Structures are given as C-alpha cells and as structure tokens.
Amino acid sequence: MKATHMRTCGCGDVNQTQVGESITLCGWTQRCRKLGGLVFIALRDRSGVVQIIVDESERPDLVALCGGIKNEFVLQVTGAVALRGERDINPDMKTGYVEVHAQAINILSAAQTLPFPIDDQVGVSDELRMKYRFLDLRRPQMQQNLMLRHRLSKAVRDFFDQEGFLEIETPMLVRSTPEGARDYLVPSRMQRGAFYALPQSPQLYKQLLMVAGMDRYVQIVRCFRDEALRADRQPEFTQIDVEMSYVTAQDVMDVNERLMAHVFAQTIGYKLQLPLPRMTWKDAMQRYGSDKPDTRFGLELVDVSDAAIKGEFGVFNNAVANGGCVKAICLEDGAAKLSRRDIDALGEVVKTYRAKGLAWATWGDTLKSPIAKFFSEDAFAALLAQAGAKQGDAVFFVADSWDTAVTALGQLRLELGRRFHMMDENVYNVLWVTEFPLLEYSQEEGRYKAMHHPFTSPMLEDLDMLESDPGKVRAEAYDLVINGVEAGGGSIRIHDSALQMRAFRALGFTEEQAREQFGFLLSAFAYGTPPHGGCAFGLDRVAMLLGGAETIRDMIAFPKAQNASDLMTQAPAPVDPRQLEELFIEIAPEAHEDEA
C-alpha cells in the first residue's frame, strides 16, 4: 500500500528488508492482550496483519494506554521493525517473520462492542451480515473477494484495450420494452404519466453502436432486473458487455474465450486450454439434462426407451407411446451407498422438476427393484445393460415427456454429484454450448417467446421453418458455461429489417406493436447495418466462480437480501408525499381480503 502522511506502508507489507527502520502504521485492532510485561497487538488493514509489541519495562505509559484499547479501535502506531525470535516465527502469516516494537500509539477512533467478530471462521447469519455490511467487509475473506473482483475488472479492460475495443457508456434511463424480466420503472417529473426503465442490459444500444460504426464495443455496465432472487442473481448486477461488427459466431467465441484465458491467468493463475470445447444444446440436454452442464464428472444420462418398452410397466410404455422417453443414469458402486430412505429422498428431487416419480434398481449381492416384476428376467437384464449397469451399481429411471425427463434426471445427476463429492473443486471445466432453440413455447401465454432475446439471428439453414415450425428453428446463439454455471452468453444478431419483422411476427407481435416498441431500432436498420454479434458475461458470477464463493452476494460490496431489500440502509422505503405529488403518483390503498 502507498505511503501517506499518516502511515509508511500497509500492515501486511511490513517485511524483513525494513528491520531496524522506524515506521508508522494505521489500522484496526484485531486483538490486544497482555502477557507478563508485554502487550501484543494484532494490527490489521486490507493488506494484512502485523504484530505490535509494547514492552512495559521500556514504555509503561504505552502499556497503560493499551489497557483501554478494545477490538476494532483504530490506531496509529510508530515503532521499529525487528525480527521475531526463532520460536515466535509464524510461517503461515505474511508478516510472520517480523514484529514492530511500539514507540508511540495514537488512538484515532474508538469502537463499540461489535455485533459479531471480524473473523472468517465465525458463523454469522446472512441477515446480520447484510445489516452490518460495513463490518462484514472488514473480514479478510470479503476483502480478498473485492480485491479479486478489482483484478478481474482490470484484466477485462486491459484485454479489450489490446484487442482494439472501445469502452462506451450507454444510458441508465431507457425505454421500457417487452420480453425478458420485469423492468424497474422510474417516473418522469417532466412528462406526466411517462416512465423510464432501468436497463436490463444495453442490448439495443450496443446494436445501435454497431450501426454507428463503432465496430468493437465493450462496457462493464450495471444492469437491473426485477425478478426472483437466488444464489447467483441480484436485482442489480454487473455485465461485461461486448459487441463486434463483421463477425461470425466463431469470431465472437474466439475473442471471448481468449478473454477468459487471460482473466483466469491474471486473477488466479489458472491456465485454460484453448480452444474451449463446444457442445450443442441438444447434446448437452441429452447427456447432462442441462443447458449448462457440469462436465467435471460423468454420470451421463442414457436413453433406454427401446429396452424400457419390452416389459409391461405402464409408466414406461405410456411415456414412449405419447412421444416421450425413458432416461436413466447409472451410479457406479451405488447399491451399497444408498438406503431405501435415500432413494425415497431422491424421488422427491425429480418431483420438484415435474417428473411423476423415480423408478430404480440396485444391483448388490441381489437385484432389487420395484419395477422388476413387470419385466421378464431377460428383458430386465437388457434394460440394465442399456443403462450401462453392472453388479454393484444403482440405476435410476424417469419416464415422461422428453424435456421433463431430461431436466428432472439432470437435476438428480447434480444432486448425486454433490452428495458423493464427484466434482473436483480444484478444476475449472469451461465450454461453449451452441445451437440453442431460437424460441420456446409458453403454455401460460399461449405463444412462442425468445429463448435469448428477440434480436437473435436464426441459423440460416433453419429459416424456412420460422413460420411453419418455429419450435425447430435453431439460433446463432452460444453460452459460456463454467463448472455447471452459465457465466454468460450471446448471439449473432439480426441485421436485416425484413428478417427482424419475421422474427417479431413469430413472437406474436403485429407490425404496429413491433414498430411502437422497437421503431428506433428498425429505423436505424434502414440506414445500412453491418452484420454483428456479441456476448455478455455476468461479472459477479465470474468473480464468484474464480473466488470459490457460494453466492454472488459475497462478491458484491453492498448486495440486496433475498427479498431485494437493503438491510443496511433499509431500502426500499416510503418517500415524502410531496415527492409523489411532483411525480403525479398516488399510492392505492391496500385491498382487504374481503375486497380482493
């Protein structure tokens, strides 16, 4: 850390080259304890911790002062750097070979008793951590997380600068457009009844920048989505946003996988092997039951429909007859691992994902299965063989529509992977998933919706099906997956106005509706639009994966709680009624149950 008028260096920067020098340090008191005629103070700042020694035989005045120092007092200490005695060396500590013999101590600030200790090892509820986030951020792990995030942002900017990209800011107050998550709305005081939206992404603006000839754009940008939260979601988050002109999907993926290799090397010293593997969406779903497959372990899904209908088990036969399938996974040496109670619990896992149930077989000293009675001995042996089972294994089956069967069994695969520690935490498996469906059908809305967004280009060879069979059209889209987490994704965009209108019609928009919502984009396309495509990564998610955190909240300085509230500042909160009047807003009274 740089010297200032108040300190010579950071606490964690004190080293053997300074022995004999007088230095001044500032920081928080991690511990202060008296042993015999010595006082030991562990002084901490974000660079680390150093041991301060006060000798009563030399400075009785300072020892008396130390009697009033409590944890988290802010001190300024001047003293001489000395080597520790051989028995006192702590090789696990950055400053473990030296100590500072205090000559002066100045209490810069006192501290009340803290709601929790500043210690990574102390368990603290998320609610308490969020309420006192300014204290939570003093913990070494949290400070390391934010320093890693800083290195990540710097590595991104350095890489794209070398690649000839321009960092360009886009507006925070934008027009609300359909599709995607729910917008956060901002009322306009100047235009009564009109609203801005906070951007869910800079998608339209970065496409307009390609029309404007910027050619290579990048931005580390704040985005906002009013949606249900989970471990890797926040209502406000940060994207690494990229767009390029005159490119194919291969060009975009090439640049961005080199970005990832640079980021991994610069932040955690990990070498990614390039080129990254590619896997189609269909293959990922068939083999792993997920469009973001965790490929650090096997346990792949197998289609056993052919063998499954050789018996008299109605669940299997009906699923296949109705156009579905029977999928299986084989847990090696699983027969001895699982009790009947375990198996019943796994059945509840697949039911969470709309599967009607879980069929199973364990092949230990004897073969056990509640469905074996529906098969001849040879037919059941053929079913197990198609699933890849051998003696000692356990096999699980889900029979349903294809999407339900692969999704439910894919989630069961992950549960088994976690339960039996199949993922190597020291390995990063990074790959591209490609050829996503362009559209997905929403039963609730009775129409097709864009799987990514309405501006994603269909694959040219599938264009003829856009009106006749839109569900089969593949997109020029690609997602980057790291250890089973979608870190980001993108697509080649539609740059032709006529094709964009066809895509809008496939999504249920009339021409009038499309022009009302996206007229400015369609208008821009009429003035010469280069072929273009891009990609966006969740910076918070990438930081979470690099830092080994369990949630992106640990990589964000001031995150929101599960209900999107800020427990520290108590936001959101009511505002002065006069502010609402200025915005022409009236809060409707809450409806009583008998009125609802």
PDB file of C-alpha atoms in Angstrom, residues 145-146 148-149 152-153 156 220-224 231-240 485-487 536-559:
ATOM      1  CA  ASN A 145     -13.153 -11.141  -2.728  1.00  0.00           C
ATOM      2  CA  LEU A 146     -13.367  -7.451  -3.588  1.00  0.00           C
ATOM      3  CA  LEU A 148     -10.168 -10.293  -6.800  1.00  0.00           C
ATOM      4  CA  ARG A 149     -13.131  -8.501  -8.374  1.00  0.00           C
ATOM      5  CA  LEU A 152     -10.969  -9.203 -12.769  1.00  0.00           C
ATOM      6  CA  SER A 153     -12.271  -5.814 -13.957  1.00  0.00           C
ATOM      7  CA  VAL A 156     -11.040  -7.373 -18.717  1.00  0.00           C
ATOM      8  CA  ILE A 220     -18.534  -3.036 -17.751  1.00  0.00           C
ATOM      9  CA  VAL A 221     -22.088  -1.975 -17.092  1.00  0.00           C
ATOM     10  CA  ARG A 222     -24.710  -2.016 -14.351  1.00  0.00           C
ATOM     11  CA  CYS A 223     -27.969  -3.822 -15.219  1.00  0.00           C
ATOM     12  CA  PHE A 224     -31.294  -4.158 -13.400  1.00  0.00           C
ATOM     13  CA  ALA A 231     -27.692 -17.576  -5.106  1.00  0.00           C
ATOM     14  CA  ASP A 232     -26.393 -16.227  -8.426  1.00  0.00           C
ATOM     15  CA  ARG A 233     -28.952 -13.442  -9.019  1.00  0.00           C
ATOM     16  CA  GLN A 234     -29.299  -9.890  -7.754  1.00  0.00           C
ATOM     17  CA  PRO A 235     -31.743  -7.137  -8.777  1.00  0.00           C
ATOM     18  CA  GLU A 236     -28.752  -5.004  -9.789  1.00  0.00           C
ATOM     19  CA  PHE A 237     -25.731  -6.716 -11.246  1.00  0.00           C
ATOM     20  CA  THR A 238     -22.725  -6.036 -13.457  1.00  0.00           C
ATOM     21  CA  GLN A 239     -22.163  -7.262 -17.004  1.00  0.00           C
ATOM     22  CA  ILE A 240     -19.094  -7.452 -19.186  1.00  0.00           C
ATOM     23  CA  VAL A 485     -22.868 -22.290 -14.122  1.00  0.00           C
ATOM     24  CA  GLU A 486     -23.900 -20.105 -17.051  1.00  0.00           C
ATOM     25  CA  ALA A 487     -21.253 -17.391 -16.905  1.00  0.00           C
ATOM     26  CA  ALA A 536     -22.215 -10.618 -22.247  1.00  0.00           C
ATOM     27  CA  PHE A 537     -20.794 -12.149 -19.071  1.00  0.00           C
ATOM     28  CA  GLY A 538     -22.031 -11.752 -15.534  1.00  0.00           C
ATOM     29  CA  LEU A 539     -19.013 -10.156 -13.863  1.00  0.00           C
ATOM     30  CA  ASP A 540     -20.398 -11.036 -10.425  1.00  0.00           C
ATOM     31  CA  ARG A 541     -20.841 -14.685 -11.444  1.00  0.00           C
ATOM     32  CA  VAL A 542     -17.374 -14.943 -12.956  1.00  0.00           C
ATOM     33  CA  ALA A 543     -15.918 -13.415  -9.785  1.00  0.00           C
ATOM     34  CA  MET A 544     -17.918 -15.895  -7.678  1.00  0.00           C
ATOM     35  CA  LEU A 545     -16.525 -18.833  -9.668  1.00  0.00           C
ATOM     36  CA  LEU A 546     -12.947 -17.549  -9.555  1.00  0.00           C
ATOM     37  CA  GLY A 547     -13.175 -16.845  -5.829  1.00  0.00           C
ATOM     38  CA  GLY A 548     -14.851 -20.128  -4.908  1.00  0.00           C
ATOM     39  CA  ALA A 549     -17.763 -18.317  -3.254  1.00  0.00           C
ATOM     40  CA  GLU A 550     -21.195 -19.911  -2.900  1.00  0.00           C
ATOM     41  CA  THR A 551     -23.166 -16.812  -3.850  1.00  0.00           C
ATOM     42  CA  ILE A 552     -22.580 -13.652  -5.878  1.00  0.00           C
ATOM     43  CA  ARG A 553     -23.533 -11.653  -2.755  1.00  0.00           C
ATOM     44  CA  ASP A 554     -20.048 -12.377  -1.427  1.00  0.00           C
ATOM     45  CA  MET A 555     -18.504 -10.731  -4.493  1.00  0.00           C
ATOM     46  CA  ILE A 556     -20.610  -7.533  -4.342  1.00  0.00           C
ATOM     47  CA  ALA A 557     -19.798  -4.775  -1.866  1.00  0.00           C
ATOM     48  CA  PHE A 558     -23.395  -3.873  -0.999  1.00  0.00           C
ATOM     49  CA  PRO A 559     -25.808  -6.564  -2.231  1.00  0.00           C
TER      50      PRO A 559
END
